[in-house]
Amino acid sequence: MRTVVAPPATEGELSERANALAGRSLAWVADQRGIEVPANLKRDKGWIGQLLESVLGATAGSRAQPDFPQLGIEMKTLPVSPLGAPRQSTYVCTAPLNSSVGTVWKESWVCRKLARVLWVPIVGNTDTPVGERIVGGPLFWSPDAEEAAALQTDWEELTDLIERGEVWQIDAKRGQYLQLRPKGANSEALVWTLDEEGEWVRDMPRGFYLRARFTAQMLKKHFLLG
DNA sequence: GAGTGATCATTA
DNA sequence: TAATGATCACTC
């Protein structure tokens, strides 16, 4: 059995661990943990994220909590091209379609999840073998006033529609930076939600995602200021 | 090529 | 079933 890496006690310690991985290949990182590198991610879509969680000492599991509960930090890998451009949108959290709570931005899952994030860029293209992709320099991030305001605007628009029972007419085109997309095992997956008339109906589970243009701007700011 | 909608694995 | 980790794959 593999040993478990103890959670970092401080953000500084987490930063040290993350920086120690910068420049390393995923094959090297996986070898540290005695983990095999899959030929492709077709059936292991979350492999990179779970590998990094394992090596950094994040709490394993799929609980609705930050990866580092004591530090209040969420870790996310970010696939980027060799030029540094994000290749995909980033999943934030599940959208609550059936709960009557959290209608205030500051208390929302999105706001709390993004309050403090450790971004770990993974450099490579789709055709780059998984093991040859390189871990980039970590970025500890919190949204600035501008970013927070933009996210809040998008979140409020989407949340308002959910509350009005109009989830069925939301598609991924809404939202400047934050979008709502299907997030289930497949298109057949169902969850309970309320329609316009307050009747319980079944619909697709959804999740909030950050558009690539948002993370691209974020990296650009960091690059220019750093 | 970008972006949306679909999908895969695992754990609680 | 619902949450986590995301990328795949098809359409435009």
PDB file of C-alpha atoms (C1' of nucleotides) in Angstrom:
ATOM      1  CA  MET A   1       0.000   0.000   0.000  1.00  0.00           C
ATOM      2  CA  ARG A   2       1.082   3.511  -0.624  1.00  0.00           C
ATOM      3  CA  THR A   3       1.831   5.725   2.293  1.00  0.00           C
ATOM      4  CA  VAL A   4      -0.333   8.730   2.922  1.00  0.00           C
ATOM      5  CA  VAL A   5       1.234  12.177   2.735  1.00  0.00           C
ATOM      6  CA  ALA A   6       0.441  14.249   5.818  1.00  0.00           C
ATOM      7  CA  PRO A   7      -1.532  17.445   5.157  1.00  0.00           C
ATOM      8  CA  PRO A   8       0.605  20.606   5.091  1.00  0.00           C
ATOM      9  CA  ALA A   9       0.351  22.622   8.301  1.00  0.00           C
ATOM     10  CA  THR A  10       0.663  26.015   6.694  1.00  0.00           C
ATOM     11  CA  GLU A  11       0.251  27.684   3.347  1.00  0.00           C
ATOM     12  CA  GLY A  12       4.001  28.125   3.288  1.00  0.00           C
ATOM     13  CA  GLU A  13       4.539  24.417   3.633  1.00  0.00           C
ATOM     14  CA  LEU A  14       2.024  23.724   0.913  1.00  0.00           C
ATOM     15  CA  SER A  15       3.791  26.269  -1.265  1.00  0.00           C
ATOM     16  CA  GLU A  16       7.127  24.545  -0.722  1.00  0.00           C
ATOM     17  CA  ARG A  17       5.713  21.193  -1.704  1.00  0.00           C
ATOM     18  CA  ALA A  18       4.089  22.596  -4.806  1.00  0.00           C
ATOM     19  CA  ASN A  19       7.217  24.470  -5.845  1.00  0.00           C
ATOM     20  CA  ALA A  20       9.264  21.307  -5.452  1.00  0.00           C
ATOM     21  CA  LEU A  21       7.152  19.764  -8.215  1.00  0.00           C
ATOM     22  CA  ALA A  22       7.506  22.655 -10.655  1.00  0.00           C
ATOM     23  CA  GLY A  23       9.358  21.589 -13.761  1.00  0.00           C
ATOM     24  CA  ARG A  24       8.874  17.901 -13.070  1.00  0.00           C
ATOM     25  CA  SER A  25       7.058  15.587 -15.436  1.00  0.00           C
ATOM     26  CA  LEU A  26       3.888  13.830 -14.368  1.00  0.00           C
ATOM     27  CA  ALA A  27       5.713  10.526 -14.840  1.00  0.00           C
ATOM     28  CA  TRP A  28       8.286  11.645 -12.249  1.00  0.00           C
ATOM     29  CA  VAL A  29       5.592  12.757  -9.809  1.00  0.00           C
ATOM     30  CA  ALA A  30       3.641   9.539 -10.253  1.00  0.00           C
ATOM     31  CA  ASP A  31       6.787   7.526  -9.611  1.00  0.00           C
ATOM     32  CA  GLN A  32       7.242   9.290  -6.261  1.00  0.00           C
ATOM     33  CA  ARG A  33       3.914   7.912  -5.215  1.00  0.00           C
ATOM     34  CA  GLY A  34       4.318   4.527  -6.858  1.00  0.00           C
ATOM     35  CA  ILE A  35       1.421   5.257  -9.185  1.00  0.00           C
ATOM     36  CA  GLU A  36       1.180   4.107 -12.783  1.00  0.00           C
ATOM     37  CA  VAL A  37       0.650   6.646 -15.544  1.00  0.00           C
ATOM     38  CA  PRO A  38      -2.375   5.863 -17.724  1.00  0.00           C
ATOM     39  CA  ALA A  39      -1.823   5.780 -21.496  1.00  0.00           C
ATOM     40  CA  ASN A  40      -4.472   8.434 -21.887  1.00  0.00           C
ATOM     41  CA  LEU A  41      -7.081  10.198 -19.781  1.00  0.00           C
ATOM     42  CA  LYS A  42     -10.091   8.869 -21.642  1.00  0.00           C
ATOM     43  CA  ARG A  43     -11.020   6.652 -18.721  1.00  0.00           C
ATOM     44  CA  ASP A  44      -9.035   8.557 -16.092  1.00  0.00           C
ATOM     45  CA  LYS A  45     -10.246  12.115 -16.520  1.00  0.00           C
ATOM     46  CA  GLY A  46      -9.501  13.116 -12.970  1.00  0.00           C
ATOM     47  CA  TRP A  47      -6.157  11.332 -12.764  1.00  0.00           C
ATOM     48  CA  ILE A  48      -3.920  14.390 -12.796  1.00  0.00           C
ATOM     49  CA  GLY A  49      -5.920  16.152 -10.123  1.00  0.00           C
ATOM     50  CA  GLN A  50      -5.947  13.112  -7.868  1.00  0.00           C
ATOM     51  CA  LEU A  51      -2.220  12.550  -8.359  1.00  0.00           C
ATOM     52  CA  LEU A  52      -1.471  16.103  -7.271  1.00  0.00           C
ATOM     53  CA  GLU A  53      -3.803  15.849  -4.299  1.00  0.00           C
ATOM     54  CA  SER A  54      -2.015  12.699  -3.260  1.00  0.00           C
ATOM     55  CA  VAL A  55       1.466  14.139  -3.471  1.00  0.00           C
ATOM     56  CA  LEU A  56       0.597  17.454  -1.833  1.00  0.00           C
ATOM     57  CA  GLY A  57      -1.218  15.830   1.068  1.00  0.00           C
ATOM     58  CA  ALA A  58      -4.783  16.881   0.285  1.00  0.00           C
ATOM     59  CA  THR A  59      -7.591  15.121   2.057  1.00  0.00           C
ATOM     60  CA  ALA A  60      -8.743  12.320  -0.205  1.00  0.00           C
ATOM     61  CA  GLY A  61     -12.321  11.701  -1.055  1.00  0.00           C
ATOM     62  CA  SER A  62     -15.189  13.492  -2.705  1.00  0.00           C
ATOM     63  CA  ARG A  63     -16.457  15.485   0.210  1.00  0.00           C
ATOM     64  CA  ALA A  64     -17.879  18.957  -0.341  1.00  0.00           C
ATOM     65  CA  GLN A  65     -14.960  20.550   1.445  1.00  0.00           C
ATOM     66  CA  PRO A  66     -11.736  22.339   0.491  1.00  0.00           C
ATOM     67  CA  ASP A  67      -8.818  20.075  -0.379  1.00  0.00           C
ATOM     68  CA  PHE A  68      -6.944  21.511   2.577  1.00  0.00           C
ATOM     69  CA  PRO A  69      -9.663  22.116   5.205  1.00  0.00           C
ATOM     70  CA  GLN A  70      -7.300  23.509   7.830  1.00  0.00           C
ATOM     71  CA  LEU A  71      -5.893  26.060   5.414  1.00  0.00           C
ATOM     72  CA  GLY A  72      -9.174  26.778   3.656  1.00  0.00           C
ATOM     73  CA  ILE A  73      -7.456  26.214   0.342  1.00  0.00           C
ATOM     74  CA  GLU A  74      -8.815  24.536  -2.757  1.00  0.00           C
ATOM     75  CA  MET A  75      -6.337  22.997  -5.208  1.00  0.00           C
ATOM     76  CA  LYS A  76      -7.059  22.848  -8.912  1.00  0.00           C
ATOM     77  CA  THR A  77      -4.956  21.648 -11.789  1.00  0.00           C
ATOM     78  CA  LEU A  78      -5.201  23.783 -14.913  1.00  0.00           C
ATOM     79  CA  PRO A  79      -4.358  22.248 -18.284  1.00  0.00           C
ATOM     80  CA  VAL A  80      -2.411  24.797 -20.341  1.00  0.00           C
ATOM     81  CA  SER A  81      -0.790  24.704 -23.759  1.00  0.00           C
ATOM     82  CA  PRO A  82       3.008  25.147 -24.008  1.00  0.00           C
ATOM     83  CA  LEU A  83       2.275  28.829 -24.637  1.00  0.00           C
ATOM     84  CA  GLY A  84       0.465  29.070 -21.311  1.00  0.00           C
ATOM     85  CA  ALA A  85      -3.105  29.268 -22.569  1.00  0.00           C
ATOM     86  CA  PRO A  86      -5.754  27.315 -20.623  1.00  0.00           C
ATOM     87  CA  ARG A  87      -7.056  24.467 -22.768  1.00  0.00           C
ATOM     88  CA  GLN A  88     -10.308  23.805 -20.931  1.00  0.00           C
ATOM     89  CA  SER A  89     -12.892  25.381 -18.712  1.00  0.00           C
ATOM     90  CA  THR A  90     -12.530  24.635 -15.003  1.00  0.00           C
ATOM     91  CA  TYR A  91     -15.086  22.856 -12.882  1.00  0.00           C
ATOM     92  CA  VAL A  92     -15.905  24.747  -9.684  1.00  0.00           C
ATOM     93  CA  CYS A  93     -18.683  22.909  -7.878  1.00  0.00           C
ATOM     94  CA  THR A  94     -22.062  21.293  -8.194  1.00  0.00           C
ATOM     95  CA  ALA A  95     -25.034  23.604  -8.600  1.00  0.00           C
ATOM     96  CA  PRO A  96     -27.668  23.162  -5.871  1.00  0.00           C
ATOM     97  CA  LEU A  97     -30.866  22.620  -7.834  1.00  0.00           C
ATOM     98  CA  ASN A  98     -32.953  21.316  -4.992  1.00  0.00           C
ATOM     99  CA  SER A  99     -31.824  23.180  -1.926  1.00  0.00           C
ATOM    100  CA  SER A 100     -33.467  26.296  -0.642  1.00  0.00           C
ATOM    101  CA  VAL A 101     -30.266  27.605   0.880  1.00  0.00           C
ATOM    102  CA  GLY A 102     -27.396  29.742  -0.275  1.00  0.00           C
ATOM    103  CA  THR A 103     -29.068  32.470  -2.198  1.00  0.00           C
ATOM    104  CA  VAL A 104     -26.544  35.028  -1.041  1.00  0.00           C
ATOM    105  CA  TRP A 105     -23.344  35.331  -3.062  1.00  0.00           C
ATOM    106  CA  LYS A 106     -21.017  35.523  -0.089  1.00  0.00           C
ATOM    107  CA  GLU A 107     -22.429  32.302   1.268  1.00  0.00           C
ATOM    108  CA  SER A 108     -22.545  30.442  -2.007  1.00  0.00           C
ATOM    109  CA  TRP A 109     -20.438  27.404  -2.741  1.00  0.00           C
ATOM    110  CA  VAL A 110     -18.889  29.181  -5.698  1.00  0.00           C
ATOM    111  CA  CYS A 111     -17.741  32.168  -3.662  1.00  0.00           C
ATOM    112  CA  ARG A 112     -16.361  30.067  -0.851  1.00  0.00           C
ATOM    113  CA  LYS A 113     -14.606  27.615  -3.151  1.00  0.00           C
ATOM    114  CA  LEU A 114     -12.880  30.371  -5.058  1.00  0.00           C
ATOM    115  CA  ALA A 115     -11.937  32.418  -1.995  1.00  0.00           C
ATOM    116  CA  ARG A 116      -8.500  30.817  -1.933  1.00  0.00           C
ATOM    117  CA  VAL A 117      -7.218  28.575  -4.711  1.00  0.00           C
ATOM    118  CA  LEU A 118      -3.884  26.912  -5.395  1.00  0.00           C
ATOM    119  CA  TRP A 119      -3.653  26.681  -9.169  1.00  0.00           C
ATOM    120  CA  VAL A 120      -1.218  24.142 -10.538  1.00  0.00           C
ATOM    121  CA  PRO A 121      -0.714  24.539 -14.301  1.00  0.00           C
ATOM    122  CA  ILE A 122      -0.096  21.325 -16.215  1.00  0.00           C
ATOM    123  CA  VAL A 123       1.766  22.066 -19.427  1.00  0.00           C
ATOM    124  CA  GLY A 124       0.994  19.969 -22.466  1.00  0.00           C
ATOM    125  CA  ASN A 125      -1.296  19.512 -25.421  1.00  0.00           C
ATOM    126  CA  THR A 126      -3.909  16.866 -26.023  1.00  0.00           C
ATOM    127  CA  ASP A 127      -1.362  14.900 -28.024  1.00  0.00           C
ATOM    128  CA  THR A 128       1.311  15.152 -25.320  1.00  0.00           C
ATOM    129  CA  PRO A 129       1.673  11.774 -23.562  1.00  0.00           C
ATOM    130  CA  VAL A 130       0.287  12.137 -20.044  1.00  0.00           C
ATOM    131  CA  GLY A 131       3.574  11.188 -18.384  1.00  0.00           C
ATOM    132  CA  GLU A 132       5.474  13.807 -20.379  1.00  0.00           C
ATOM    133  CA  ARG A 133       3.298  16.710 -19.319  1.00  0.00           C
ATOM    134  CA  ILE A 134       5.090  19.149 -17.025  1.00  0.00           C
ATOM    135  CA  VAL A 135       3.981  20.598 -13.702  1.00  0.00           C
ATOM    136  CA  GLY A 136       4.135  24.379 -13.805  1.00  0.00           C
ATOM    137  CA  GLY A 137       4.828  26.853 -11.041  1.00  0.00           C
ATOM    138  CA  PRO A 138       2.009  27.008  -8.460  1.00  0.00           C
ATOM    139  CA  LEU A 139      -0.121  30.110  -8.065  1.00  0.00           C
ATOM    140  CA  PHE A 140      -1.893  30.957  -4.835  1.00  0.00           C
ATOM    141  CA  TRP A 141      -4.840  33.070  -5.834  1.00  0.00           C
ATOM    142  CA  SER A 142      -7.826  34.951  -4.530  1.00  0.00           C
ATOM    143  CA  PRO A 143     -10.165  36.909  -6.790  1.00  0.00           C
ATOM    144  CA  ASP A 144      -9.471  40.647  -6.921  1.00  0.00           C
ATOM    145  CA  ALA A 145     -12.340  43.139  -6.654  1.00  0.00           C
ATOM    146  CA  GLU A 146     -12.924  43.152 -10.391  1.00  0.00           C
ATOM    147  CA  GLU A 147     -12.977  39.402 -10.714  1.00  0.00           C
ATOM    148  CA  ALA A 148     -15.183  38.936  -7.668  1.00  0.00           C
ATOM    149  CA  ALA A 149     -17.711  41.435  -8.974  1.00  0.00           C
ATOM    150  CA  ALA A 150     -17.872  39.798 -12.387  1.00  0.00           C
ATOM    151  CA  LEU A 151     -18.296  36.348 -10.895  1.00  0.00           C
ATOM    152  CA  GLN A 152     -20.997  37.579  -8.556  1.00  0.00           C
ATOM    153  CA  THR A 153     -22.942  39.067 -11.461  1.00  0.00           C
ATOM    154  CA  ASP A 154     -22.849  35.801 -13.391  1.00  0.00           C
ATOM    155  CA  TRP A 155     -23.680  33.761 -10.309  1.00  0.00           C
ATOM    156  CA  GLU A 156     -26.670  35.917  -9.440  1.00  0.00           C
ATOM    157  CA  GLU A 157     -28.095  35.660 -12.937  1.00  0.00           C
ATOM    158  CA  LEU A 158     -27.802  31.877 -12.943  1.00  0.00           C
ATOM    159  CA  THR A 159     -28.988  31.435  -9.378  1.00  0.00           C
ATOM    160  CA  ASP A 160     -32.000  33.638 -10.029  1.00  0.00           C
ATOM    161  CA  LEU A 161     -33.055  31.406 -12.917  1.00  0.00           C
ATOM    162  CA  ILE A 162     -32.598  28.304 -10.792  1.00  0.00           C
ATOM    163  CA  GLU A 163     -34.739  29.769  -8.045  1.00  0.00           C
ATOM    164  CA  ARG A 164     -37.467  30.676 -10.494  1.00  0.00           C
ATOM    165  CA  GLY A 165     -37.580  27.085 -11.650  1.00  0.00           C
ATOM    166  CA  GLU A 166     -36.172  27.898 -15.067  1.00  0.00           C
ATOM    167  CA  VAL A 167     -33.166  25.638 -14.958  1.00  0.00           C
ATOM    168  CA  TRP A 168     -34.422  23.915 -18.072  1.00  0.00           C
ATOM    169  CA  GLN A 169     -33.733  26.992 -20.151  1.00  0.00           C
ATOM    170  CA  ILE A 170     -30.192  27.566 -18.929  1.00  0.00           C
ATOM    171  CA  ASP A 171     -27.414  26.594 -21.308  1.00  0.00           C
ATOM    172  CA  ALA A 172     -23.647  27.033 -21.210  1.00  0.00           C
ATOM    173  CA  LYS A 173     -23.844  30.248 -23.226  1.00  0.00           C
ATOM    174  CA  ARG A 174     -24.983  32.248 -20.235  1.00  0.00           C
ATOM    175  CA  GLY A 175     -22.473  34.005 -18.033  1.00  0.00           C
ATOM    176  CA  GLN A 176     -19.440  36.053 -18.984  1.00  0.00           C
ATOM    177  CA  TYR A 177     -16.996  34.051 -16.862  1.00  0.00           C
ATOM    178  CA  LEU A 178     -19.096  31.596 -14.900  1.00  0.00           C
ATOM    179  CA  GLN A 179     -21.251  29.128 -16.759  1.00  0.00           C
ATOM    180  CA  LEU A 180     -23.660  26.346 -15.850  1.00  0.00           C
ATOM    181  CA  ARG A 181     -23.207  23.029 -17.633  1.00  0.00           C
ATOM    182  CA  PRO A 182     -24.343  19.418 -17.315  1.00  0.00           C
ATOM    183  CA  LYS A 183     -22.427  17.568 -14.631  1.00  0.00           C
ATOM    184  CA  GLY A 184     -23.590  14.009 -14.404  1.00  0.00           C
ATOM    185  CA  ALA A 185     -22.601  10.467 -15.241  1.00  0.00           C
ATOM    186  CA  ASN A 186     -24.269  11.027 -18.623  1.00  0.00           C
ATOM    187  CA  SER A 187     -27.239  12.748 -20.201  1.00  0.00           C
ATOM    188  CA  GLU A 188     -29.537  10.237 -18.549  1.00  0.00           C
ATOM    189  CA  ALA A 189     -28.519  11.262 -15.025  1.00  0.00           C
ATOM    190  CA  LEU A 190     -31.320  12.967 -13.161  1.00  0.00           C
ATOM    191  CA  VAL A 191     -31.798  15.074 -10.071  1.00  0.00           C
ATOM    192  CA  TRP A 192     -34.875  16.577  -8.450  1.00  0.00           C
ATOM    193  CA  THR A 193     -35.600  20.261  -8.865  1.00  0.00           C
ATOM    194  CA  LEU A 194     -38.582  22.610  -8.691  1.00  0.00           C
ATOM    195  CA  ASP A 195     -40.230  23.957 -11.834  1.00  0.00           C
ATOM    196  CA  GLU A 196     -41.900  27.362 -12.321  1.00  0.00           C
ATOM    197  CA  GLU A 197     -44.998  26.208 -10.541  1.00  0.00           C
ATOM    198  CA  GLY A 198     -43.211  24.744  -7.572  1.00  0.00           C
ATOM    199  CA  GLU A 199     -43.693  21.160  -8.656  1.00  0.00           C
ATOM    200  CA  TRP A 200     -40.911  18.637  -8.203  1.00  0.00           C
ATOM    201  CA  VAL A 201     -39.539  17.502 -11.546  1.00  0.00           C
ATOM    202  CA  ARG A 202     -36.457  15.638 -12.764  1.00  0.00           C
ATOM    203  CA  ASP A 203     -33.691  17.373 -14.687  1.00  0.00           C
ATOM    204  CA  MET A 204     -30.003  17.045 -15.433  1.00  0.00           C
ATOM    205  CA  PRO A 205     -27.550  17.692 -12.631  1.00  0.00           C
ATOM    206  CA  ARG A 206     -25.472  20.806 -13.332  1.00  0.00           C
ATOM    207  CA  GLY A 207     -22.217  22.276 -12.202  1.00  0.00           C
ATOM    208  CA  PHE A 208     -20.603  25.712 -12.231  1.00  0.00           C
ATOM    209  CA  TYR A 209     -17.552  26.128 -14.473  1.00  0.00           C
ATOM    210  CA  LEU A 210     -15.041  28.921 -15.017  1.00  0.00           C
ATOM    211  CA  ARG A 211     -14.571  29.744 -18.687  1.00  0.00           C
ATOM    212  CA  ALA A 212     -11.070  29.412 -20.103  1.00  0.00           C
ATOM    213  CA  ARG A 213     -11.064  33.128 -20.853  1.00  0.00           C
ATOM    214  CA  PHE A 214     -11.341  33.805 -17.122  1.00  0.00           C
ATOM    215  CA  THR A 215      -8.417  31.617 -16.119  1.00  0.00           C
ATOM    216  CA  ALA A 216      -6.447  32.982 -19.075  1.00  0.00           C
ATOM    217  CA  GLN A 217      -6.840  36.537 -17.755  1.00  0.00           C
ATOM    218  CA  MET A 218      -5.976  35.375 -14.291  1.00  0.00           C
ATOM    219  CA  LEU A 219      -2.717  33.797 -15.444  1.00  0.00           C
ATOM    220  CA  LYS A 220      -1.930  36.840 -17.538  1.00  0.00           C
ATOM    221  CA  LYS A 221      -2.306  39.155 -14.541  1.00  0.00           C
ATOM    222  CA  HIS A 222      -0.041  36.942 -12.515  1.00  0.00           C
ATOM    223  CA  PHE A 223       2.508  36.791 -15.299  1.00  0.00           C
ATOM    224  CA  LEU A 224       2.563  40.560 -15.808  1.00  0.00           C
ATOM    225  CA  LEU A 225       2.702  41.373 -12.122  1.00  0.00           C
ATOM    226  CA  GLY A 226       5.032  38.566 -11.205  1.00  0.00           C
TER     227      GLY A 226
ATOM    228  C1'  DG B   1     -10.425  25.784 -33.403  1.00  0.00           C
ATOM    229  C1'  DA B   2     -13.676  27.134 -29.899  1.00  0.00           C
ATOM    230  C1'  DG B   3     -17.178  26.086 -27.116  1.00  0.00           C
ATOM    231  C1'  DT B   4     -21.039  23.361 -25.564  1.00  0.00           C
ATOM    232  C1'  DG B   5     -22.954  19.310 -24.065  1.00  0.00           C
ATOM    233  C1'  DA B   6     -21.610  14.464 -22.777  1.00  0.00           C
ATOM    234  C1'  DT B   7     -18.990  11.372 -20.303  1.00  0.00           C
ATOM    235  C1'  DC B   8     -15.668   8.497 -17.020  1.00  0.00           C
ATOM    236  C1'  DA B   9     -13.794   6.948 -12.331  1.00  0.00           C
ATOM    237  C1'  DT B  10     -14.129   7.046  -7.489  1.00  0.00           C
ATOM    238  C1'  DT B  11     -15.826   7.927  -2.831  1.00  0.00           C
ATOM    239  C1'  DA B  12     -19.338   8.940   0.769  1.00  0.00           C
TER     240       DA B  12
ATOM    241  C1'  DT C   1     -27.619   9.706  -5.499  1.00  0.00           C
ATOM    242  C1'  DA C   2     -24.523  13.298  -5.191  1.00  0.00           C
ATOM    243  C1'  DA C   3     -20.188  15.036  -4.486  1.00  0.00           C
ATOM    244  C1'  DT C   4     -15.175  15.018  -5.882  1.00  0.00           C
ATOM    245  C1'  DG C   5     -11.422  14.926  -9.700  1.00  0.00           C
ATOM    246  C1'  DA C   6     -11.793  16.649 -14.737  1.00  0.00           C
ATOM    247  C1'  DT C   7     -11.382  15.680 -20.151  1.00  0.00           C
ATOM    248  C1'  DC C   8     -13.723  13.876 -24.183  1.00  0.00           C
ATOM    249  C1'  DA C   9     -16.076  14.516 -28.462  1.00  0.00           C
ATOM    250  C1'  DC C  10     -19.175  16.438 -31.386  1.00  0.00           C
ATOM    251  C1'  DT C  11     -21.216  20.646 -33.481  1.00  0.00           C
ATOM    252  C1'  DC C  12     -20.866  24.959 -35.124  1.00  0.00           C
TER     253       DC C  12
END
